[in-house]
PDB file of C-alpha atoms in Angstrom:
ATOM      1  CA  MET N   1      16.104-101.710   9.159  1.00  0.00           C
ATOM      2  CA  ASN N   2      14.806 -98.190   9.709  1.00  0.00           C
ATOM      3  CA  ALA N   3      15.306 -95.449   7.131  1.00  0.00           C
ATOM      4  CA  LEU N   4      18.103 -93.699   9.043  1.00  0.00           C
ATOM      5  CA  ASP N   5      20.172 -96.870   9.395  1.00  0.00           C
ATOM      6  CA  ARG N   6      19.579 -97.533   5.692  1.00  0.00           C
ATOM      7  CA  LEU N   7      20.860 -94.033   4.829  1.00  0.00           C
ATOM      8  CA  LEU N   8      23.954 -94.438   6.997  1.00  0.00           C
ATOM      9  CA  GLY N   9      24.612 -97.804   5.360  1.00  0.00           C
ATOM     10  CA  ILE N  10      24.291 -96.345   1.863  1.00  0.00           C
ATOM     11  CA  MET N  11      26.740 -93.583   2.767  1.00  0.00           C
ATOM     12  CA  LYS N  12      29.242 -96.071   4.143  1.00  0.00           C
ATOM     13  CA  THR N  13      28.959 -98.144   0.965  1.00  0.00           C
ATOM     14  CA  LEU N  14      29.463 -95.086  -1.243  1.00  0.00           C
ATOM     15  CA  ARG N  15      32.701 -94.303   0.607  1.00  0.00           C
ATOM     16  CA  ASP N  16      33.959 -97.893   0.620  1.00  0.00           C
ATOM     17  CA  THR N  17      37.624 -97.884  -0.446  1.00  0.00           C
ATOM     18  CA  GLU N  18      37.239-100.907  -2.736  1.00  0.00           C
ATOM     19  CA  ASN N  19      33.685-100.994  -4.038  1.00  0.00           C
ATOM     20  CA  GLY N  20      32.461 -97.463  -3.377  1.00  0.00           C
ATOM     21  CA  CYS N  21      31.666 -94.670  -5.806  1.00  0.00           C
ATOM     22  CA  PRO N  22      34.860 -92.985  -7.138  1.00  0.00           C
ATOM     23  CA  TRP N  23      33.328 -89.500  -6.852  1.00  0.00           C
ATOM     24  CA  ASP N  24      32.091 -89.991  -3.284  1.00  0.00           C
ATOM     25  CA  ARG N  25      35.437 -91.438  -2.187  1.00  0.00           C
ATOM     26  CA  GLU N  26      37.276 -88.346  -3.469  1.00  0.00           C
ATOM     27  CA  GLN N  27      35.228 -85.835  -1.486  1.00  0.00           C
ATOM     28  CA  SER N  28      36.352 -83.927   1.618  1.00  0.00           C
ATOM     29  CA  TYR N  29      34.739 -81.485   4.040  1.00  0.00           C
ATOM     30  CA  ALA N  30      35.850 -78.580   1.834  1.00  0.00           C
ATOM     31  CA  THR N  31      34.618 -80.022  -1.459  1.00  0.00           C
ATOM     32  CA  ILE N  32      31.193 -80.878  -0.032  1.00  0.00           C
ATOM     33  CA  ALA N  33      30.697 -77.463   1.600  1.00  0.00           C
ATOM     34  CA  PRO N  34      29.406 -75.681  -1.555  1.00  0.00           C
ATOM     35  CA  TYR N  35      26.815 -78.425  -2.039  1.00  0.00           C
ATOM     36  CA  THR N  36      25.680 -78.009   1.551  1.00  0.00           C
ATOM     37  CA  LEU N  37      25.071 -74.310   0.953  1.00  0.00           C
ATOM     38  CA  GLU N  38      23.233 -75.060  -2.285  1.00  0.00           C
ATOM     39  CA  GLU N  39      21.020 -77.659  -0.616  1.00  0.00           C
ATOM     40  CA  THR N  40      20.224 -75.244   2.225  1.00  0.00           C
ATOM     41  CA  TYR N  41      19.006 -72.638  -0.238  1.00  0.00           C
ATOM     42  CA  GLU N  42      16.951 -75.244  -2.059  1.00  0.00           C
ATOM     43  CA  VAL N  43      15.236 -76.096   1.235  1.00  0.00           C
ATOM     44  CA  LEU N  44      14.482 -72.399   1.778  1.00  0.00           C
ATOM     45  CA  ASP N  45      13.177 -72.083  -1.770  1.00  0.00           C
ATOM     46  CA  ALA N  46      10.780 -75.012  -1.301  1.00  0.00           C
ATOM     47  CA  ILE N  47       9.510 -73.435   1.930  1.00  0.00           C
ATOM     48  CA  SER N  48       8.970 -70.064   0.264  1.00  0.00           C
ATOM     49  CA  ARG N  49       6.976 -71.792  -2.513  1.00  0.00           C
ATOM     50  CA  GLU N  50       5.071 -73.881   0.061  1.00  0.00           C
ATOM     51  CA  ASP N  51       5.876 -76.935  -2.053  1.00  0.00           C
ATOM     52  CA  PHE N  52       5.907 -79.523   0.698  1.00  0.00           C
ATOM     53  CA  ALA N  53       6.422 -82.509  -1.573  1.00  0.00           C
ATOM     54  CA  ASP N  54       9.558 -80.801  -2.865  1.00  0.00           C
ATOM     55  CA  LEU N  55      10.512 -79.793   0.685  1.00  0.00           C
ATOM     56  CA  ARG N  56      10.544 -83.439   1.750  1.00  0.00           C
ATOM     57  CA  GLY N  57      13.056 -84.244  -0.978  1.00  0.00           C
ATOM     58  CA  GLU N  58      15.191 -81.164  -0.317  1.00  0.00           C
ATOM     59  CA  LEU N  59      15.357 -81.928   3.411  1.00  0.00           C
ATOM     60  CA  GLY N  60      16.553 -85.408   2.471  1.00  0.00           C
ATOM     61  CA  ASP N  61      19.287 -83.872   0.326  1.00  0.00           C
ATOM     62  CA  LEU N  62      20.319 -81.648   3.231  1.00  0.00           C
ATOM     63  CA  LEU N  63      20.330 -84.584   5.652  1.00  0.00           C
ATOM     64  CA  PHE N  64      22.564 -86.463   3.226  1.00  0.00           C
ATOM     65  CA  GLN N  65      25.102 -83.642   3.509  1.00  0.00           C
ATOM     66  CA  ILE N  66      25.250 -84.140   7.287  1.00  0.00           C
ATOM     67  CA  VAL N  67      25.569 -87.892   6.890  1.00  0.00           C
ATOM     68  CA  PHE N  68      28.402 -87.314   4.390  1.00  0.00           C
ATOM     69  CA  TYR N  69      30.363 -85.166   6.854  1.00  0.00           C
ATOM     70  CA  ALA N  70      29.718 -87.696   9.608  1.00  0.00           C
ATOM     71  CA  GLN N  71      31.065 -90.566   7.471  1.00  0.00           C
ATOM     72  CA  ILE N  72      34.264 -88.683   6.635  1.00  0.00           C
ATOM     73  CA  ALA N  73      34.753 -87.778  10.303  1.00  0.00           C
ATOM     74  CA  ASP N  74      34.118 -91.380  11.339  1.00  0.00           C
ATOM     75  CA  GLU N  75      36.766 -92.607   8.889  1.00  0.00           C
ATOM     76  CA  GLU N  76      39.212 -90.125  10.417  1.00  0.00           C
ATOM     77  CA  GLY N  77      38.343 -91.219  13.967  1.00  0.00           C
ATOM     78  CA  ARG N  78      36.985 -87.782  14.912  1.00  0.00           C
ATOM     79  CA  PHE N  79      33.274 -88.405  15.540  1.00  0.00           C
ATOM     80  CA  ASN N  80      30.318 -90.202  13.972  1.00  0.00           C
ATOM     81  CA  PHE N  81      26.624 -89.566  13.317  1.00  0.00           C
ATOM     82  CA  GLU N  82      25.689 -90.806  16.796  1.00  0.00           C
ATOM     83  CA  ASP N  83      28.068 -88.249  18.322  1.00  0.00           C
ATOM     84  CA  ILE N  84      26.418 -85.480  16.290  1.00  0.00           C
ATOM     85  CA  CYS N  85      23.000 -86.494  17.614  1.00  0.00           C
ATOM     86  CA  GLN N  86      24.275 -86.687  21.192  1.00  0.00           C
ATOM     87  CA  THR N  87      25.872 -83.246  20.896  1.00  0.00           C
ATOM     88  CA  ILE N  88      22.698 -81.530  19.663  1.00  0.00           C
ATOM     89  CA  CYS N  89      20.622 -83.337  22.304  1.00  0.00           C
ATOM     90  CA  ASP N  90      22.963 -82.113  25.032  1.00  0.00           C
ATOM     91  CA  LYS N  91      22.868 -78.572  23.657  1.00  0.00           C
ATOM     92  CA  LEU N  92      19.071 -78.453  23.417  1.00  0.00           C
ATOM     93  CA  GLU N  93      18.647 -79.694  26.983  1.00  0.00           C
ATOM     94  CA  ARG N  94      21.285 -77.242  28.235  1.00  0.00           C
ATOM     95  CA  ARG N  95      19.681 -74.294  26.443  1.00  0.00           C
ATOM     96  CA  HIS N  96      16.160 -75.147  27.618  1.00  0.00           C
ATOM     97  CA  PRO N  97      16.566 -75.247  31.411  1.00  0.00           C
ATOM     98  CA  HIS N  98      12.940 -74.127  31.738  1.00  0.00           C
ATOM     99  CA  ILE N  99      11.930 -77.456  30.154  1.00  0.00           C
ATOM    100  CA  PHE N 100      14.662 -79.877  31.212  1.00  0.00           C
ATOM    101  CA  GLY N 101      15.788 -78.134  34.413  1.00  0.00           C
ATOM    102  CA  GLU N 102      14.498 -76.018  37.261  1.00  0.00           C
ATOM    103  CA  ALA N 103      14.457 -72.585  35.599  1.00  0.00           C
ATOM    104  CA  LYS N 104      11.198 -70.653  35.343  1.00  0.00           C
ATOM    105  CA  VAL N 105      10.219 -68.315  32.506  1.00  0.00           C
ATOM    106  CA  SER N 106       7.182 -66.123  31.942  1.00  0.00           C
ATOM    107  CA  GLY N 107       7.193 -66.161  28.144  1.00  0.00           C
ATOM    108  CA  SER N 108       9.169 -66.453  24.918  1.00  0.00           C
ATOM    109  CA  GLU N 109      10.982 -63.149  25.494  1.00  0.00           C
ATOM    110  CA  GLU N 110      12.507 -64.474  28.698  1.00  0.00           C
ATOM    111  CA  VAL N 111      13.393 -67.717  26.912  1.00  0.00           C
ATOM    112  CA  LEU N 112      15.455 -65.715  24.396  1.00  0.00           C
ATOM    113  CA  ILE N 113      17.197 -63.774  27.169  1.00  0.00           C
ATOM    114  CA  ASN N 114      18.157 -67.021  28.908  1.00  0.00           C
ATOM    115  CA  TRP N 115      19.257 -68.501  25.575  1.00  0.00           C
ATOM    116  CA  GLU N 116      21.684 -65.630  24.955  1.00  0.00           C
ATOM    117  CA  GLN N 117      23.045 -65.835  28.525  1.00  0.00           C
ATOM    118  CA  ILE N 118      23.679 -69.561  28.103  1.00  0.00           C
ATOM    119  CA  LYS N 119      25.389 -68.983  24.738  1.00  0.00           C
ATOM    120  CA  THR N 120      27.587 -66.326  26.362  1.00  0.00           C
ATOM    121  CA  SER N 121      28.611 -68.822  29.051  1.00  0.00           C
ATOM    122  CA  GLU N 122      29.363 -71.429  26.385  1.00  0.00           C
ATOM    123  CA  ARG N 123      31.602 -68.986  24.515  1.00  0.00           C
ATOM    124  CA  ALA N 124      33.430 -68.128  27.752  1.00  0.00           C
ATOM    125  CA  ALA N 125      34.005 -71.824  28.412  1.00  0.00           C
ATOM    126  CA  LYS N 126      35.656 -72.039  24.979  1.00  0.00           C
ATOM    127  CA  GLU N 127      37.712 -68.938  25.807  1.00  0.00           C
ATOM    128  CA  GLN N 128      35.716 -66.885  23.322  1.00  0.00           C
ATOM    129  CA  HIS N 129      35.314 -63.714  25.354  1.00  0.00           C
ATOM    130  CA  SER N 130      34.121 -61.265  22.712  1.00  0.00           C
ATOM    131  CA  ALA N 131      30.399 -60.875  22.136  1.00  0.00           C
ATOM    132  CA  LEU N 132      31.197 -61.320  18.443  1.00  0.00           C
ATOM    133  CA  ASP N 133      33.040 -64.624  18.759  1.00  0.00           C
ATOM    134  CA  ASP N 134      31.663 -67.632  16.830  1.00  0.00           C
ATOM    135  CA  ILE N 135      29.658 -65.607  14.282  1.00  0.00           C
ATOM    136  CA  PRO N 136      30.456 -67.492  11.048  1.00  0.00           C
ATOM    137  CA  ARG N 137      32.236 -65.387   8.434  1.00  0.00           C
ATOM    138  CA  ALA N 138      30.630 -67.520   5.723  1.00  0.00           C
ATOM    139  CA  LEU N 139      27.133 -66.227   6.494  1.00  0.00           C
ATOM    140  CA  PRO N 140      25.476 -64.097   3.804  1.00  0.00           C
ATOM    141  CA  ALA N 141      26.609 -60.523   4.435  1.00  0.00           C
ATOM    142  CA  LEU N 142      23.201 -59.101   5.404  1.00  0.00           C
ATOM    143  CA  MET N 143      22.567 -61.978   7.808  1.00  0.00           C
ATOM    144  CA  ARG N 144      26.020 -61.586   9.348  1.00  0.00           C
ATOM    145  CA  SER N 145      25.461 -57.839   9.798  1.00  0.00           C
ATOM    146  CA  HIS N 146      22.196 -58.553  11.614  1.00  0.00           C
ATOM    147  CA  LYS N 147      23.901 -61.056  13.927  1.00  0.00           C
ATOM    148  CA  ILE N 148      26.785 -58.687  14.691  1.00  0.00           C
ATOM    149  CA  GLN N 149      24.395 -55.855  15.521  1.00  0.00           C
ATOM    150  CA  LYS N 150      22.182 -58.097  17.645  1.00  0.00           C
ATOM    151  CA  ARG N 151      25.171 -59.365  19.657  1.00  0.00           C
ATOM    152  CA  CYS N 152      26.279 -55.764  20.266  1.00  0.00           C
ATOM    153  CA  SER N 153      22.754 -54.849  21.313  1.00  0.00           C
ATOM    154  CA  ASN N 154      22.724 -57.690  23.848  1.00  0.00           C
ATOM    155  CA  VAL N 155      25.595 -56.002  25.722  1.00  0.00           C
ATOM    156  CA  GLY N 156      24.038 -52.534  25.496  1.00  0.00           C
ATOM    157  CA  PHE N 157      25.909 -51.153  22.475  1.00  0.00           C
ATOM    158  CA  ASP N 158      22.833 -49.984  20.582  1.00  0.00           C
ATOM    159  CA  TRP N 159      20.589 -46.983  20.101  1.00  0.00           C
ATOM    160  CA  LYS N 160      17.384 -47.116  22.108  1.00  0.00           C
ATOM    161  CA  THR N 161      15.262 -45.025  19.724  1.00  0.00           C
ATOM    162  CA  LEU N 162      14.733 -45.039  15.978  1.00  0.00           C
ATOM    163  CA  GLY N 163      15.825 -41.444  15.340  1.00  0.00           C
ATOM    164  CA  PRO N 164      19.615 -41.913  15.577  1.00  0.00           C
ATOM    165  CA  VAL N 165      19.364 -45.128  13.531  1.00  0.00           C
ATOM    166  CA  LEU N 166      17.650 -43.274  10.698  1.00  0.00           C
ATOM    167  CA  ASP N 167      20.043 -40.337  11.001  1.00  0.00           C
ATOM    168  CA  LYS N 168      22.934 -42.767  10.509  1.00  0.00           C
ATOM    169  CA  VAL N 169      21.388 -44.028   7.262  1.00  0.00           C
ATOM    170  CA  TYR N 170      21.129 -40.463   5.932  1.00  0.00           C
ATOM    171  CA  GLU N 171      24.686 -39.753   7.079  1.00  0.00           C
ATOM    172  CA  GLU N 172      25.986 -42.777   5.187  1.00  0.00           C
ATOM    173  CA  ILE N 173      24.059 -41.780   2.049  1.00  0.00           C
ATOM    174  CA  ASP N 174      25.737 -38.374   2.188  1.00  0.00           C
ATOM    175  CA  GLU N 175      29.156 -40.012   2.563  1.00  0.00           C
ATOM    176  CA  VAL N 176      28.513 -42.304  -0.410  1.00  0.00           C
ATOM    177  CA  MET N 177      27.506 -39.353  -2.577  1.00  0.00           C
ATOM    178  CA  HIS N 178      30.500 -37.331  -1.398  1.00  0.00           C
ATOM    179  CA  GLU N 179      32.828 -40.067  -2.664  1.00  0.00           C
ATOM    180  CA  ALA N 180      30.777 -40.615  -5.837  1.00  0.00           C
ATOM    181  CA  ASN N 181      30.997 -36.897  -6.742  1.00  0.00           C
ATOM    182  CA  GLN N 182      34.782 -36.621  -6.518  1.00  0.00           C
ATOM    183  CA  ALA N 183      36.573 -35.563  -9.700  1.00  0.00           C
ATOM    184  CA  VAL N 184      38.698 -38.698  -9.383  1.00  0.00           C
ATOM    185  CA  ILE N 185      36.760 -41.487  -7.680  1.00  0.00           C
ATOM    186  CA  ASP N 186      38.621 -43.644  -5.183  1.00  0.00           C
ATOM    187  CA  GLU N 187      36.902 -46.975  -5.858  1.00  0.00           C
ATOM    188  CA  GLN N 188      38.091 -48.491  -2.586  1.00  0.00           C
ATOM    189  CA  ARG N 189      36.779 -45.574  -0.512  1.00  0.00           C
ATOM    190  CA  LEU N 190      33.487 -45.607  -2.417  1.00  0.00           C
ATOM    191  CA  GLU N 191      33.060 -49.339  -1.824  1.00  0.00           C
ATOM    192  CA  GLU N 192      33.762 -48.819   1.880  1.00  0.00           C
ATOM    193  CA  GLU N 193      31.117 -46.100   2.134  1.00  0.00           C
ATOM    194  CA  ILE N 194      28.574 -48.234   0.275  1.00  0.00           C
ATOM    195  CA  GLY N 195      29.320 -51.030   2.755  1.00  0.00           C
ATOM    196  CA  ASP N 196      28.716 -48.620   5.645  1.00  0.00           C
ATOM    197  CA  LEU N 197      25.400 -47.609   4.075  1.00  0.00           C
ATOM    198  CA  LEU N 198      24.317 -51.233   3.731  1.00  0.00           C
ATOM    199  CA  PHE N 199      25.341 -51.934   7.332  1.00  0.00           C
ATOM    200  CA  ALA N 200      23.338 -48.919   8.537  1.00  0.00           C
ATOM    201  CA  THR N 201      20.335 -50.069   6.481  1.00  0.00           C
ATOM    202  CA  VAL N 202      20.507 -53.503   8.100  1.00  0.00           C
ATOM    203  CA  ASN N 203      20.488 -51.755  11.467  1.00  0.00           C
ATOM    204  CA  LEU N 204      17.379 -49.796  10.488  1.00  0.00           C
ATOM    205  CA  SER N 205      15.700 -52.999   9.357  1.00  0.00           C
ATOM    206  CA  ARG N 206      16.614 -54.692  12.650  1.00  0.00           C
ATOM    207  CA  HIS N 207      15.237 -51.822  14.733  1.00  0.00           C
ATOM    208  CA  LEU N 208      11.993 -52.020  12.773  1.00  0.00           C
ATOM    209  CA  GLY N 209      11.705 -55.722  13.597  1.00  0.00           C
ATOM    210  CA  SER N 210      12.626 -57.061  10.158  1.00  0.00           C
ATOM    211  CA  LYS N 211      15.504 -59.214   8.946  1.00  0.00           C
ATOM    212  CA  ALA N 212      17.281 -57.523   6.055  1.00  0.00           C
ATOM    213  CA  GLU N 213      18.207 -60.822   4.392  1.00  0.00           C
ATOM    214  CA  THR N 214      14.561 -61.902   4.259  1.00  0.00           C
ATOM    215  CA  ALA N 215      13.367 -58.437   3.230  1.00  0.00           C
ATOM    216  CA  LEU N 216      15.852 -58.304   0.353  1.00  0.00           C
ATOM    217  CA  GLN N 217      14.926 -61.798  -0.802  1.00  0.00           C
ATOM    218  CA  LYS N 218      11.284 -60.703  -1.001  1.00  0.00           C
ATOM    219  CA  ALA N 219      12.297 -57.515  -2.813  1.00  0.00           C
ATOM    220  CA  ASN N 220      14.255 -59.633  -5.311  1.00  0.00           C
ATOM    221  CA  ASP N 221      11.211 -61.841  -5.876  1.00  0.00           C
ATOM    222  CA  LYS N 222       8.942 -58.822  -6.339  1.00  0.00           C
ATOM    223  CA  PHE N 223      11.310 -57.161  -8.799  1.00  0.00           C
ATOM    224  CA  GLU N 224      11.702 -60.385 -10.792  1.00  0.00           C
ATOM    225  CA  ARG N 225       7.917 -60.884 -10.953  1.00  0.00           C
ATOM    226  CA  ARG N 226       7.346 -57.332 -12.157  1.00  0.00           C
ATOM    227  CA  PHE N 227      10.213 -57.384 -14.658  1.00  0.00           C
ATOM    228  CA  ARG N 228       8.942 -60.599 -16.235  1.00  0.00           C
ATOM    229  CA  GLN N 229       5.594 -58.878 -16.689  1.00  0.00           C
ATOM    230  CA  VAL N 230       7.337 -55.870 -18.258  1.00  0.00           C
ATOM    231  CA  GLU N 231       8.923 -58.269 -20.744  1.00  0.00           C
ATOM    232  CA  GLN N 232       5.490 -59.698 -21.557  1.00  0.00           C
ATOM    233  CA  ILE N 233       3.980 -56.253 -22.095  1.00  0.00           C
ATOM    234  CA  ILE N 234       6.828 -55.110 -24.338  1.00  0.00           C
ATOM    235  CA  THR N 235       6.597 -58.342 -26.333  1.00  0.00           C
ATOM    236  CA  SER N 236       2.811 -57.858 -26.733  1.00  0.00           C
ATOM    237  CA  GLN N 237       3.601 -54.473 -28.286  1.00  0.00           C
ATOM    238  CA  GLY N 238       5.600 -56.214 -30.998  1.00  0.00           C
ATOM    239  CA  LEU N 239       8.948 -55.113 -29.596  1.00  0.00           C
ATOM    240  CA  LYS N 240      12.040 -56.770 -28.191  1.00  0.00           C
ATOM    241  CA  MET N 241      13.329 -55.479 -24.862  1.00  0.00           C
ATOM    242  CA  GLN N 242      16.475 -54.190 -26.580  1.00  0.00           C
ATOM    243  CA  GLU N 243      14.293 -52.131 -28.933  1.00  0.00           C
ATOM    244  CA  ALA N 244      12.031 -50.606 -26.288  1.00  0.00           C
ATOM    245  CA  THR N 245      12.845 -47.230 -24.806  1.00  0.00           C
ATOM    246  CA  LEU N 246      13.297 -46.720 -21.091  1.00  0.00           C
ATOM    247  CA  GLU N 247      10.105 -44.638 -21.124  1.00  0.00           C
ATOM    248  CA  GLN N 248       8.150 -47.561 -22.626  1.00  0.00           C
ATOM    249  CA  MET N 249       9.526 -49.981 -20.063  1.00  0.00           C
ATOM    250  CA  GLU N 250       8.841 -47.541 -17.214  1.00  0.00           C
ATOM    251  CA  ALA N 251       5.253 -47.105 -18.422  1.00  0.00           C
ATOM    252  CA  ALA N 252       4.819 -50.882 -18.384  1.00  0.00           C
ATOM    253  CA  TRP N 253       6.351 -51.026 -14.887  1.00  0.00           C
ATOM    254  CA  GLN N 254       3.933 -48.400 -13.557  1.00  0.00           C
ATOM    255  CA  GLN N 255       1.027 -50.236 -15.171  1.00  0.00           C
ATOM    256  CA  ILE N 256       2.028 -53.413 -13.366  1.00  0.00           C
ATOM    257  CA  LYS N 257       2.363 -51.620 -10.026  1.00  0.00           C
ATOM    258  CA  ALA N 258      -1.064 -50.017 -10.467  1.00  0.00           C
ATOM    259  CA  ASN N 259      -2.654 -53.407 -11.128  1.00  0.00           C
ATOM    260  CA  GLU N 260      -1.164 -55.122  -8.048  1.00  0.00           C
TER     261      GLU N 260
END
């Protein structure tokens, strides 16, 4: 028995109505979904740390999520794991006509153009006629913004130069500050303007060839690394963070930046 068949067998046993695991039997698509998201982020974390032994285990955990969904669907007579594999095989062959068909491409840029054209045709076949159809609402907000903007760009709704993109960021900053400086702040309006600013910042990131989600993750990591070092410096001075002044913490921060 190969490893995949063994995994499918284990999953079937776990869901067995008589001898299976009570917890596994109680699960549904909806209850498993949060675990799927968690496992996806754990895969990404292992990749970012270049911990490939951990990555192997995390990929196994993610694969188990897919097998879990497939088992539930099989029990309901919807589809099974084999159907999932057939579907992705069909999609990959359909979206790579330059490999599995007669199409010719000159490079990766043309591959991406063809890919988007094929996806557009697939959406039309499903009667999804908007360029924004099938973008998952559950995506992280920065990632979803990037996808929305990219889809709009594919149909020509996009600035061609960087100047107007940057101007929009400044415009949104002004609108945020206008709301923030009101005598009575309308929290809903302020939140809306902050959202517009974030959306415009994602657009700037996209035009500069960066993905905002990835950039912010790296910024989070950098801030965390520096802040932990600030804590160490303050502790070495015989102080607790709550006792240190902002000036002392800022001095430590600047010291850390200078040493990087």
